Amino acid sequence: MADDIVFELLHSEIINYSLEQTKDNNNDKKEVDLSVVEYIGFAAGYKIMERLTREWPRFKDELDTMKFICTDFWTCIYKKQIDNLRTNHQGVYVLQDNAFRFLTNFSNGHQYLEFAPRKMASEELVTEQFQFFGLDVPKEVISKCVSLCEEYNIDAESFIEQWMAFSLNNLNGASPDLNNLDVFVRKEFSKRSANRPNATATENGQSVTGSGLTVYGVGAPRVKIEIESANHPNDLCPASYSPTVGSAKYASRTNPGAVVHSYGDETLLQRIAEPCGPSDFLNLRIAQVPNDDGDTYTKAMFGFELLHEKASMFDNNIRYLSQCIMKKNGIPEVTSVRCKTQAEVSVAGRIECDADARLNPKSVVLQGTWEHSLSQTVPVDLDNVKQYSLFPGQTVVMRGVNPRGDKFVAQEVFCDASLPIADHKTDMMNTLNGKMSIVIAAGPYTTSDNMAYEPLKDLVSYITTHKPHLVIMTGPFLDSEHTKVKDNTMAETFKSFFDKLIDNLGDLSNSSPNTKIYIVSSSKDAFHVNIYPTPAYSSKRKHSNIHFVPDPCTLNISGIVIGVTSTDILMHTSQEEISLGMSGDKLSRLAGHVIQQQSYYPLWPAAPGLAVDAALWAAHAQLAVTPHVLVLPSNFRYFVKDVNGCVVVNPEHLTKGTGGGTFARLLISSDNNDKKISAQIVRI
């Protein structure tokens, strides 16, 4: 009740102040005053709603916002719902209240258009906006700006923002003067007289009711933006205070589309580049393989870790993996890592380094489990071991002796705890029948010297032409380390730009309606949380063909299991691994660690710059099954390899510095109860 009194008092004072400006009985002037009061109410409500709904996840689009205004908001302020809501589906909404509490019925006319802009820009507001940017502008220039705001129906804040962008792009950041403003008006506003609200609606063949709302910044500008977007459907550049120029090195590349690596069945390779037609349609059933606790992301307190809980998680992981290793190698039991014995025994634990430095053969320490060793550690002598491949965080079982209890002299090291390959015929109701085409790309999606996103545009063109069944894209989409992100030249929020990218990807539903796009998050994105494992992205843009999944994730695609991460575990492990006498190539060995340790990120402590949450790691970074395909994007050179029956794909990155990179395309066949996988690495 108190709020109602304050609101009514404020409202009456606004009216009294406005009417006091007119002492005579001039009806025309009173009509103008009433129009001004109406505008104040509309403008205040518009600003309030814009601020309330801008970042709330509840409001996924404009229609959700308008429904909130018509119900909850209107009921709270005016004690009733709105009587009618209409829209032209072009960004213009008309709210009708037949019994407004404080004023007479709203008019549908254009009586505000001439007078309301005077309240949208005053000399005080324009001066304040210039001072915000550190500019001291002469009075005659301020007056000119106010008159331009009135003439072109724009508020002070928007006018100054447009001027700053124009000045930085065309005048090297010069301060405004009368001559500069004339140039600005000719270039930016010369076409506005032809794009009045009625003209804009007519050109689009739409009937716009209540066009008087355009004075509040709701109508014509929003339709104009939509028209521009329709004319440039692939414009992926962010709004910027500096011009966006494409990469000369990327544009001059000589081998786009070249196949640089092939793997798999020759018969499938002959068809892998063929576009998918209507006859190739597959009714794919795609599901994320669940983790131990599906709600961990929603209830996680990032960075808040209790040491005893963290220690317990690691101990459980060591105990579980060591039991898998023992079972696989026929080891009946293990003893304490500190047990004094000259007889050969087996011990289980996790590899650590005895100092805050890179692991070396003389600094290896083994931490035992609480059950057998009370989590004690012991130095390890590897001189008698003929072959090993070790890194911090790795769970192993060692066979050897410990004569004095202070050093374990190892004879043999076991580290393979891998799970069986998933059976693609287990669920007969969810089995791939036919050939499935997949495209896999890893970010970043623009070159390091600009934000033109040319590689992403080319990837979209490839998808439009070839129409694969599935596209898997891993982040980052807006790399926090990109120079254009660091120097703050973007004139829009990171989140809004990401939404723009999603809208462009969503348009693929028109050109390639049967293509499903799965986007894997990355902790390196500027608009997302910097934590690993990384929750799935969220966007107010909803497209039926786009699905967001966390990093890492495991997908079951009609019985074909694909594991994906956007984190470069291969490079991180390579920087910490020590090895001796191992057969095979290094990249296969590094990928094998992921499979053998049943974890997308078995390294601990994590590489610098990667913030790992122990609770999330335990729940979401583990492999529930060995997948058929494992996607591990890396700075290492692209490859496709068979590792213990799993096809490991490193598509590298879509961009490499200022030049183009590569992506992967796969063709998976499940005919005649047999699964075949072929893959190629292609230059963008």
XYZ file of C-alpha atoms in Angstrom:
684
model
C 0.000 0.000 0.000
C 2.862 2.354 0.815
C 4.339 1.715 -2.624
C 1.036 2.698 -4.250
C 0.981 6.008 -2.366
C 4.532 6.859 -3.395
C 3.823 5.931 -7.003
C 0.649 8.044 -7.160
C 2.411 10.986 -5.493
C 5.269 10.825 -7.990
C 2.811 10.587 -10.865
C 0.749 13.551 -9.714
C 3.854 15.679 -9.191
C 5.043 14.940 -12.735
C 1.669 16.028 -14.119
C 1.545 19.144 -11.941
C 5.044 20.144 -12.986
C 4.223 19.680 -16.650
C 0.944 21.586 -16.501
C 2.450 24.396 -14.421
C 4.589 25.270 -17.411
C 1.411 26.515 -19.127
C -0.393 29.335 -17.299
C -2.855 30.171 -20.052
C -5.727 28.133 -21.445
C -4.019 27.249 -24.700
C -5.565 23.883 -25.592
C -2.822 23.056 -28.096
C -0.156 23.515 -25.444
C -2.058 21.363 -22.950
C -2.332 18.644 -25.578
C 1.416 18.769 -26.005
C 1.897 18.509 -22.236
C -0.330 15.453 -22.073
C 1.680 13.860 -24.860
C 4.879 14.543 -22.960
C 3.468 12.936 -19.820
C 2.393 9.905 -21.831
C 5.881 9.640 -23.263
C 7.491 9.832 -19.809
C 5.406 6.886 -18.650
C 6.230 4.839 -21.695
C 9.928 5.685 -21.668
C 10.307 4.907 -17.954
C 8.509 1.585 -18.340
C 10.581 0.664 -21.385
C 13.869 1.363 -19.592
C 12.762 -0.541 -16.485
C 11.765 -3.612 -18.476
C 14.929 -3.505 -20.552
C 17.018 -3.507 -17.403
C 14.942 -6.151 -15.621
C 14.867 -8.694 -18.432
C 18.233 -8.228 -20.144
C 20.126 -10.928 -18.257
C 17.395 -13.070 -16.696
C 17.495 -16.654 -18.017
C 13.712 -16.748 -17.674
C 13.341 -14.496 -20.711
C 14.476 -16.444 -23.763
C 13.129 -14.026 -26.358
C 11.159 -10.811 -26.783
C 7.804 -12.540 -26.563
C 8.627 -13.884 -23.085
C 9.506 -10.347 -22.022
C 6.287 -8.903 -23.403
C 4.195 -11.581 -21.702
C 5.879 -10.688 -18.411
C 5.063 -7.004 -18.942
C 1.413 -7.760 -19.719
C 0.885 -10.023 -16.703
C 3.237 -9.843 -13.708
C 4.633 -6.337 -14.249
C 1.337 -4.654 -15.175
C -0.485 -6.394 -12.323
C 2.140 -5.271 -9.807
C 2.032 -1.619 -10.913
C -1.568 -1.131 -12.062
C -3.378 -3.980 -10.223
C -4.704 -5.461 -13.470
C -3.463 -7.267 -16.530
C -3.192 -5.655 -19.952
C -6.335 -5.855 -22.092
C -4.741 -6.701 -25.401
C -1.307 -7.441 -26.892
C -0.637 -7.256 -30.613
C 2.530 -7.617 -32.670
C 3.577 -7.492 -36.313
C 6.274 -10.138 -35.632
C 8.869 -7.599 -36.717
C 9.804 -6.288 -33.286
C 6.790 -3.970 -32.731
C 4.368 -4.732 -29.883
C 1.194 -2.792 -29.043
C -0.113 -2.988 -25.473
C -3.721 -1.859 -25.008
C -5.142 -0.860 -21.616
C -8.797 0.197 -21.868
C -9.023 1.471 -18.296
C -5.661 2.983 -17.475
C -5.579 4.082 -13.885
C -3.836 7.454 -14.086
C -4.485 8.910 -17.545
C -7.202 8.986 -20.150
C -7.239 6.260 -22.796
C -4.083 6.091 -24.874
C -4.257 7.479 -28.350
C -3.239 5.534 -31.437
C -2.227 8.715 -33.244
C 1.116 10.331 -33.925
C 0.756 13.355 -31.661
C 3.995 12.609 -29.784
C 6.252 12.348 -32.786
C 7.024 16.042 -32.965
C 7.387 16.815 -29.276
C 8.524 13.698 -27.420
C 12.131 13.716 -28.736
C 12.685 16.914 -26.781
C 12.540 14.819 -23.633
C 14.760 12.118 -25.108
C 17.712 14.477 -25.493
C 18.499 17.656 -23.609
C 21.692 19.673 -23.399
C 22.305 18.278 -19.921
C 21.924 14.662 -21.069
C 24.151 15.141 -24.122
C 26.825 16.884 -22.049
C 26.712 14.085 -19.477
C 27.141 11.427 -22.171
C 30.141 13.199 -23.706
C 31.711 13.630 -20.270
C 31.337 9.898 -19.710
C 33.751 9.424 -22.625
C 36.064 12.146 -21.301
C 35.102 14.783 -23.899
C 34.553 18.485 -23.171
C 32.359 19.707 -26.028
C 31.511 23.372 -26.827
C 27.981 24.584 -26.163
C 27.146 25.190 -29.832
C 28.070 21.576 -30.623
C 25.872 20.380 -27.739
C 22.945 22.363 -29.130
C 23.545 20.895 -32.569
C 23.518 17.371 -31.105
C 20.218 18.020 -29.330
C 18.616 19.278 -32.531
C 19.863 16.198 -34.407
C 18.385 13.930 -31.742
C 15.028 15.661 -32.178
C 15.221 15.569 -35.957
C 16.129 11.897 -36.218
C 14.105 10.688 -33.247
C 16.960 9.228 -31.186
C 17.865 9.472 -27.502
C 21.068 11.080 -26.251
C 22.789 7.871 -25.185
C 22.278 6.119 -28.524
C 23.314 9.230 -30.453
C 26.604 9.601 -28.566
C 27.385 5.889 -28.888
C 26.875 6.072 -32.653
C 29.037 9.181 -32.829
C 31.873 7.517 -30.904
C 31.809 4.484 -33.200
C 31.772 6.740 -36.284
C 34.587 8.913 -34.948
C 36.847 5.959 -34.142
C 36.201 4.325 -37.515
C 36.417 7.402 -39.737
C 37.976 10.320 -37.846
C 40.638 8.617 -35.709
C 38.698 9.427 -32.557
C 38.383 13.184 -33.186
C 36.161 15.273 -30.905
C 32.878 16.477 -32.405
C 32.595 19.880 -34.047
C 30.008 21.356 -36.379
C 31.782 20.176 -39.534
C 32.333 16.652 -38.209
C 28.687 16.410 -37.195
C 27.610 17.334 -40.726
C 29.767 14.519 -42.123
C 28.377 12.152 -39.482
C 24.786 13.031 -40.379
C 25.374 12.603 -44.116
C 26.881 9.140 -43.690
C 24.800 7.749 -40.844
C 21.400 9.455 -41.031
C 20.938 10.487 -44.659
C 18.691 7.507 -45.402
C 16.552 7.791 -42.278
C 13.990 10.096 -43.828
C 13.138 7.278 -46.241
C 12.897 4.756 -43.422
C 10.217 6.254 -41.202
C 8.103 3.700 -39.303
C 5.264 3.641 -41.842
C 7.633 3.397 -44.790
C 9.575 0.597 -43.173
C 6.439 -1.385 -42.494
C 5.139 -0.861 -46.021
C 8.383 -1.980 -47.631
C 8.203 -5.234 -45.745
C 4.579 -5.811 -46.616
C 3.584 -5.786 -42.940
C 0.841 -3.790 -41.290
C 2.163 -2.085 -38.179
C -0.451 -1.025 -35.657
C 0.346 1.629 -33.090
C 3.387 3.038 -34.845
C 3.434 5.848 -32.305
C 5.439 3.486 -30.110
C 8.448 4.062 -32.338
C 9.119 7.268 -30.455
C 10.158 5.181 -27.476
C 12.853 3.345 -29.409
C 10.751 0.194 -29.805
C 9.556 0.233 -33.388
C 11.434 1.421 -36.424
C 15.034 0.987 -35.232
C 14.397 -2.648 -34.324
C 12.763 -3.389 -37.690
C 15.632 -1.629 -39.441
C 18.157 -3.831 -37.699
C 16.237 -6.928 -38.728
C 16.218 -5.760 -42.366
C 19.967 -5.252 -42.306
C 20.470 -8.686 -40.780
C 18.352 -10.258 -43.482
C 20.460 -8.597 -46.154
C 23.656 -9.927 -44.567
C 22.829 -13.401 -43.232
C 26.465 -14.451 -42.894
C 27.777 -11.284 -41.255
C 29.504 -12.811 -38.231
C 31.654 -9.808 -37.326
C 31.029 -8.336 -33.856
C 30.056 -4.720 -33.438
C 33.333 -2.865 -33.070
C 34.746 0.606 -32.564
C 37.342 -0.155 -35.238
C 36.844 -1.520 -38.758
C 37.042 -5.300 -39.209
C 39.457 -6.360 -41.936
C 39.859 -9.944 -43.106
C 43.113 -11.867 -42.845
C 45.275 -11.492 -45.948
C 47.127 -14.711 -45.163
C 43.895 -16.652 -44.811
C 42.451 -15.205 -48.021
C 45.621 -16.083 -49.980
C 45.800 -19.745 -48.926
C 46.316 -22.018 -51.911
C 44.851 -25.384 -50.900
C 41.394 -25.000 -49.346
C 39.454 -28.251 -49.336
C 42.567 -30.407 -49.762
C 42.556 -33.787 -48.004
C 45.761 -34.002 -45.957
C 45.170 -37.288 -44.127
C 42.954 -40.347 -44.607
C 42.121 -43.300 -42.406
C 39.925 -46.366 -42.641
C 38.024 -48.490 -45.094
C 38.782 -47.650 -48.732
C 35.207 -48.254 -49.839
C 33.914 -45.701 -47.355
C 36.689 -43.241 -48.204
C 35.462 -43.169 -51.793
C 32.071 -41.938 -50.574
C 33.112 -39.770 -47.641
C 33.074 -36.522 -49.648
C 29.652 -37.118 -51.199
C 26.857 -34.781 -50.032
C 24.005 -36.402 -48.152
C 20.771 -36.439 -50.117
C 17.159 -37.139 -49.109
C 17.731 -40.871 -49.595
C 20.513 -40.765 -46.971
C 18.210 -39.566 -44.198
C 18.842 -41.231 -40.835
C 16.581 -41.037 -37.814
C 19.423 -40.608 -35.329
C 18.760 -41.015 -31.628
C 21.391 -38.992 -29.806
C 21.784 -38.976 -26.034
C 24.493 -37.857 -23.665
C 25.893 -40.775 -21.688
C 25.021 -39.949 -18.058
C 27.628 -39.369 -15.379
C 27.613 -40.341 -11.726
C 25.688 -37.231 -10.692
C 23.808 -35.406 -13.394
C 22.955 -32.473 -11.084
C 26.534 -31.651 -10.093
C 26.830 -28.749 -12.544
C 23.672 -27.047 -11.311
C 24.566 -27.225 -7.620
C 28.336 -26.768 -7.934
C 30.075 -23.918 -6.128
C 32.989 -23.359 -8.466
C 36.329 -23.108 -6.664
C 34.859 -23.979 -3.261
C 36.590 -27.195 -2.234
C 36.956 -28.819 1.170
C 40.332 -30.529 1.447
C 39.018 -33.669 3.115
C 36.359 -34.100 0.421
C 38.922 -33.507 -2.301
C 41.290 -36.070 -0.753
C 38.465 -38.580 -0.489
C 37.559 -38.155 -4.174
C 41.130 -38.782 -5.285
C 41.492 -41.756 -2.957
C 38.324 -43.330 -4.334
C 39.626 -42.818 -7.861
C 43.011 -44.399 -7.052
C 41.348 -47.376 -5.385
C 38.932 -47.967 -8.267
C 41.532 -47.695 -11.045
C 44.080 -49.819 -9.179
C 41.472 -52.573 -8.825
C 40.839 -52.429 -12.590
C 44.594 -52.693 -13.250
C 44.954 -55.605 -10.828
C 42.056 -57.468 -12.412
C 43.389 -56.937 -15.938
C 46.903 -58.131 -15.018
C 46.002 -60.916 -12.587
C 47.467 -59.239 -9.501
C 45.735 -60.709 -6.431
C 46.571 -58.095 -3.794
C 48.621 -55.019 -2.964
C 50.360 -53.877 0.189
C 51.355 -50.583 1.796
C 53.801 -48.426 -0.138
C 55.819 -48.073 3.110
C 55.909 -51.779 3.941
C 59.487 -52.984 4.599
C 60.114 -56.100 2.553
C 62.879 -57.762 0.597
C 60.367 -60.070 -1.064
C 58.684 -58.878 -4.241
C 55.302 -57.256 -3.567
C 52.775 -55.152 -5.448
C 51.760 -51.629 -4.450
C 49.121 -49.307 -5.870
C 48.991 -45.535 -5.923
C 49.169 -42.310 -7.867
C 52.270 -40.816 -9.504
C 53.445 -37.512 -8.062
C 56.551 -35.328 -8.252
C 58.674 -34.695 -5.167
C 59.019 -31.001 -6.034
C 57.074 -28.228 -7.704
C 58.789 -28.885 -11.012
C 58.606 -31.069 -14.097
C 58.620 -34.798 -13.425
C 61.867 -36.675 -14.071
C 62.973 -40.306 -13.405
C 64.605 -39.298 -10.104
C 61.679 -37.285 -8.724
C 58.898 -39.887 -8.990
C 56.830 -40.372 -5.837
C 54.000 -42.876 -5.351
C 51.054 -41.928 -3.123
C 49.207 -44.962 -1.776
C 45.546 -45.355 -0.917
C 44.106 -44.667 2.512
C 42.986 -48.268 2.782
C 46.441 -49.817 2.363
C 48.908 -46.989 3.034
C 47.038 -44.271 4.967
C 47.701 -42.086 1.875
C 51.437 -42.062 2.603
C 53.979 -41.462 -0.161
C 57.229 -43.193 -1.044
C 60.025 -42.290 -3.504
C 60.335 -44.687 -6.451
C 63.537 -46.052 -7.989
C 62.938 -46.747 -11.705
C 66.457 -47.935 -12.608
C 65.391 -51.576 -12.940
C 62.242 -50.911 -14.987
C 62.740 -51.698 -18.664
C 59.792 -49.690 -19.984
C 57.411 -47.149 -18.525
C 55.384 -44.077 -19.406
C 54.493 -41.967 -16.370
C 52.950 -38.579 -15.648
C 51.616 -36.824 -12.508
C 48.116 -37.963 -11.574
C 48.460 -41.383 -13.197
C 47.215 -44.372 -11.203
C 49.571 -47.361 -11.427
C 50.343 -50.694 -9.818
C 54.047 -51.447 -9.312
C 55.837 -54.691 -8.585
C 59.131 -54.510 -6.652
C 60.809 -54.411 -3.238
C 61.215 -51.902 -0.409
C 64.120 -53.108 1.788
C 64.161 -50.190 4.256
C 60.649 -48.831 3.846
C 61.835 -45.451 2.552
C 62.218 -46.180 -1.182
C 60.325 -48.542 -3.446
C 62.595 -50.227 -6.001
C 60.282 -50.977 -8.895
C 60.720 -53.929 -11.233
C 57.585 -53.516 -13.365
C 54.872 -50.894 -13.816
C 51.229 -51.592 -14.776
C 48.955 -48.732 -15.799
C 46.252 -50.091 -18.139
C 42.812 -49.813 -16.519
C 40.909 -49.411 -19.790
C 37.299 -50.476 -20.157
C 35.949 -52.625 -23.006
C 34.852 -50.955 -26.241
C 31.144 -50.133 -26.224
C 28.965 -52.702 -27.993
C 27.094 -50.815 -30.713
C 24.490 -53.597 -30.971
C 23.566 -53.712 -27.277
C 20.335 -51.752 -27.712
C 18.589 -53.252 -30.721
C 16.040 -50.406 -30.671
C 18.794 -47.791 -30.925
C 21.106 -49.112 -33.621
C 22.645 -47.278 -36.555
C 21.358 -48.628 -39.850
C 23.135 -47.073 -42.790
C 26.009 -44.651 -43.208
C 26.375 -41.662 -40.894
C 28.291 -38.577 -42.028
C 29.958 -36.469 -39.325
C 31.917 -33.202 -39.434
C 34.152 -32.327 -36.464
C 35.740 -28.894 -35.993
C 37.626 -27.336 -33.093
C 37.918 -23.649 -32.226
C 39.061 -20.982 -32.440
C 36.941 -20.102 -35.463
C 38.585 -16.842 -36.481
C 42.189 -15.956 -37.202
C 44.326 -14.338 -34.526
C 44.544 -10.957 -36.287
C 40.844 -10.169 -36.752
C 37.270 -10.961 -35.760
C 35.938 -11.575 -39.265
C 35.260 -15.289 -38.618
C 36.089 -16.180 -42.220
C 36.997 -19.818 -41.373
C 33.634 -20.283 -39.650
C 31.831 -18.873 -42.684
C 33.686 -21.345 -44.903
C 32.804 -24.201 -42.549
C 29.132 -23.188 -42.681
C 29.351 -23.165 -46.482
C 30.831 -26.672 -46.421
C 28.022 -27.898 -44.160
C 25.423 -26.267 -46.398
C 26.859 -28.045 -49.436
C 27.544 -31.496 -47.952
C 24.646 -31.672 -45.465
C 26.214 -34.104 -42.942
C 24.004 -35.889 -40.440
C 25.954 -34.574 -37.459
C 28.292 -31.652 -36.771
C 30.387 -31.549 -33.592
C 31.964 -28.180 -32.807
C 34.232 -27.631 -29.813
C 35.076 -24.231 -28.329
C 36.431 -21.699 -27.907
C 34.161 -19.549 -30.052
C 35.344 -16.278 -28.508
C 38.827 -17.003 -27.203
C 39.653 -14.978 -24.092
C 43.273 -14.801 -25.304
C 42.381 -13.249 -28.666
C 44.000 -9.841 -29.140
C 40.722 -8.220 -30.172
C 39.090 -9.486 -26.999
C 41.922 -8.269 -24.806
C 42.041 -4.749 -26.274
C 38.313 -4.124 -25.666
C 37.487 -3.033 -29.220
C 34.175 -4.896 -29.317
C 31.146 -2.627 -29.055
C 28.836 -5.371 -27.771
C 28.935 -7.885 -24.966
C 30.675 -11.212 -25.455
C 27.418 -12.997 -24.718
C 25.404 -11.066 -27.299
C 28.019 -11.785 -29.941
C 27.915 -15.493 -29.112
C 24.136 -15.357 -29.546
C 24.748 -13.855 -32.981
C 27.007 -16.781 -33.891
C 24.368 -19.227 -32.705
C 21.727 -17.500 -34.825
C 23.899 -17.930 -37.896
C 24.458 -21.604 -37.130
C 20.751 -21.979 -36.489
C 20.072 -20.778 -40.037
C 21.559 -24.070 -41.234
C 18.199 -25.623 -40.402
C 16.912 -24.030 -43.613
C 19.714 -25.124 -45.952
C 20.458 -28.442 -44.223
C 17.357 -29.399 -42.210
C 18.556 -32.904 -41.294
C 21.874 -31.743 -39.817
C 22.166 -31.768 -36.036
C 24.807 -29.529 -34.447
C 26.335 -30.387 -31.071
C 28.419 -27.624 -29.507
C 30.954 -28.563 -26.818
C 31.824 -25.825 -24.333
C 35.304 -24.547 -23.518
C 36.735 -22.895 -20.422
C 38.730 -20.582 -22.728
C 35.642 -18.707 -23.934
C 35.462 -15.098 -22.768
C 31.698 -15.265 -22.130
C 31.706 -18.537 -20.166
C 32.855 -19.801 -16.771
C 36.569 -20.537 -16.476
C 36.293 -23.952 -14.855
C 36.959 -27.548 -15.898
C 34.931 -29.657 -16.445
C 33.016 -26.878 -18.163
C 29.199 -26.672 -18.058
C 27.333 -26.461 -21.335
C 26.828 -23.063 -22.922
C 23.511 -21.307 -22.560
C 21.917 -18.969 -25.055
C 18.664 -17.083 -25.296
C 18.603 -18.150 -28.926
C 16.751 -21.439 -29.245
C 17.211 -23.489 -32.407
C 15.923 -27.022 -32.808
C 19.038 -28.144 -34.675
C 21.560 -26.868 -32.077
C 22.366 -28.646 -28.820
C 24.820 -27.533 -26.125
C 26.843 -30.125 -24.217
C 29.554 -29.767 -21.548
C 33.290 -30.312 -21.846
C 33.957 -33.204 -21.730
C 30.982 -35.271 -22.825
C 30.169 -38.719 -24.186
C 27.472 -39.043 -26.844
C 25.577 -42.191 -27.793
C 24.498 -41.775 -31.407
C 22.268 -44.696 -32.321
C 24.674 -47.092 -30.620
C 27.889 -45.369 -31.788
C 29.639 -43.851 -28.754
C 31.698 -40.704 -29.343
C 33.740 -39.047 -26.607
C 34.605 -35.362 -27.024
C 36.635 -32.774 -25.146
C 37.769 -29.289 -26.132
C 40.734 -29.283 -23.718
C 44.187 -30.080 -25.112
C 44.973 -33.031 -22.846
C 47.498 -34.402 -25.365
C 49.725 -31.327 -25.156
C 49.278 -30.978 -21.402
C 50.272 -34.610 -20.787
C 53.182 -34.391 -23.231
C 54.693 -31.534 -21.233
C 54.745 -33.647 -18.053
C 55.263 -37.226 -19.255
C 58.465 -39.251 -18.861
C 58.953 -42.530 -20.738
C 61.488 -45.251 -21.430
C 61.519 -48.171 -23.862
C 57.935 -47.704 -25.048
C 56.998 -49.015 -28.483
C 54.775 -47.156 -30.917
C 54.493 -43.435 -31.607
C 54.177 -40.762 -28.967
C 50.762 -39.429 -30.015
C 49.170 -42.869 -29.782
C 50.732 -43.302 -26.352
C 49.418 -39.938 -25.149
C 45.918 -40.726 -26.403
C 46.192 -44.153 -24.801
C 46.624 -42.537 -21.378
C 43.103 -41.095 -21.649
C 41.665 -44.524 -22.436
C 43.789 -46.460 -19.934
C 43.059 -44.052 -17.071
C 39.338 -43.864 -17.915
C 39.499 -40.079 -17.771
C 39.314 -37.225 -20.257
C 41.847 -35.395 -18.088
C 44.007 -37.823 -16.054
C 46.775 -35.255 -15.430
C 47.091 -33.855 -11.894
C 47.936 -31.170 -11.010
C 46.424 -29.622 -14.103
C 48.355 -27.506 -16.578
C 48.777 -23.807 -15.706
C 45.749 -21.775 -16.737
C 43.253 -24.622 -16.382
C 41.110 -24.335 -13.253
C 39.992 -27.871 -12.379
C 37.187 -28.391 -9.879
C 37.792 -31.712 -8.099
C 34.109 -32.495 -7.548
C 33.232 -31.808 -11.166
C 36.295 -33.741 -12.326
C 35.284 -36.814 -10.335
C 31.700 -36.690 -11.615
C 32.056 -35.504 -15.212
C 35.596 -36.094 -16.513
C 35.539 -39.897 -16.354
C 34.929 -42.360 -19.172
C 31.918 -44.565 -18.487
C 32.946 -46.788 -21.406
C 35.687 -46.814 -24.028
C 34.091 -44.988 -26.976
C 34.215 -46.022 -30.600
C 35.489 -42.543 -31.520
C 37.454 -40.240 -29.225
C 37.836 -36.590 -30.281
C 40.918 -34.921 -28.756
C 41.592 -31.540 -30.421
C 45.203 -30.487 -29.913
C 47.960 -28.152 -31.019
C 49.767 -31.287 -32.140
C 49.578 -32.027 -35.853
C 46.271 -33.537 -36.980
C 45.940 -37.323 -36.929
C 43.478 -40.216 -36.915
C 44.731 -43.358 -35.154
C 43.442 -46.650 -33.847
C 44.354 -46.845 -30.154
C 43.316 -50.052 -28.411
C 40.324 -50.434 -30.733
C 39.219 -46.797 -30.331
C 39.519 -44.388 -33.271
C 41.183 -41.254 -31.879
C 40.665 -38.105 -33.953
C 42.671 -34.915 -33.594
C 41.169 -32.481 -36.135
C 43.657 -29.842 -34.951
C 42.072 -26.355 -35.051
C 40.018 -24.564 -37.685
C 42.527 -21.718 -37.567
C 46.268 -21.632 -36.945
C 47.430 -18.122 -36.124
C 46.555 -15.880 -39.055
C 46.047 -18.792 -41.455
C 43.556 -21.542 -42.020
C 43.572 -24.850 -40.197
C 41.800 -28.164 -40.628
C 38.672 -30.069 -39.686
C 37.707 -33.745 -39.762
C 34.979 -35.578 -41.605
C 33.927 -39.120 -40.753
C 31.753 -41.729 -42.388
C 30.558 -44.525 -40.102
C 28.831 -47.600 -41.480
C 26.991 -50.185 -39.439
C 25.811 -52.504 -42.204
C 25.660 -56.301 -41.867
C 26.217 -56.240 -38.100
C 29.685 -54.802 -38.705
C 30.945 -51.343 -37.768
C 33.371 -49.524 -40.073
C 34.852 -46.072 -39.582
C 36.657 -43.947 -42.135
C 37.967 -40.433 -41.609
C 39.727 -37.627 -43.438
C 41.394 -34.429 -42.316
C 40.493 -31.547 -44.639
C 41.947 -28.054 -44.923
C 39.415 -25.292 -44.474
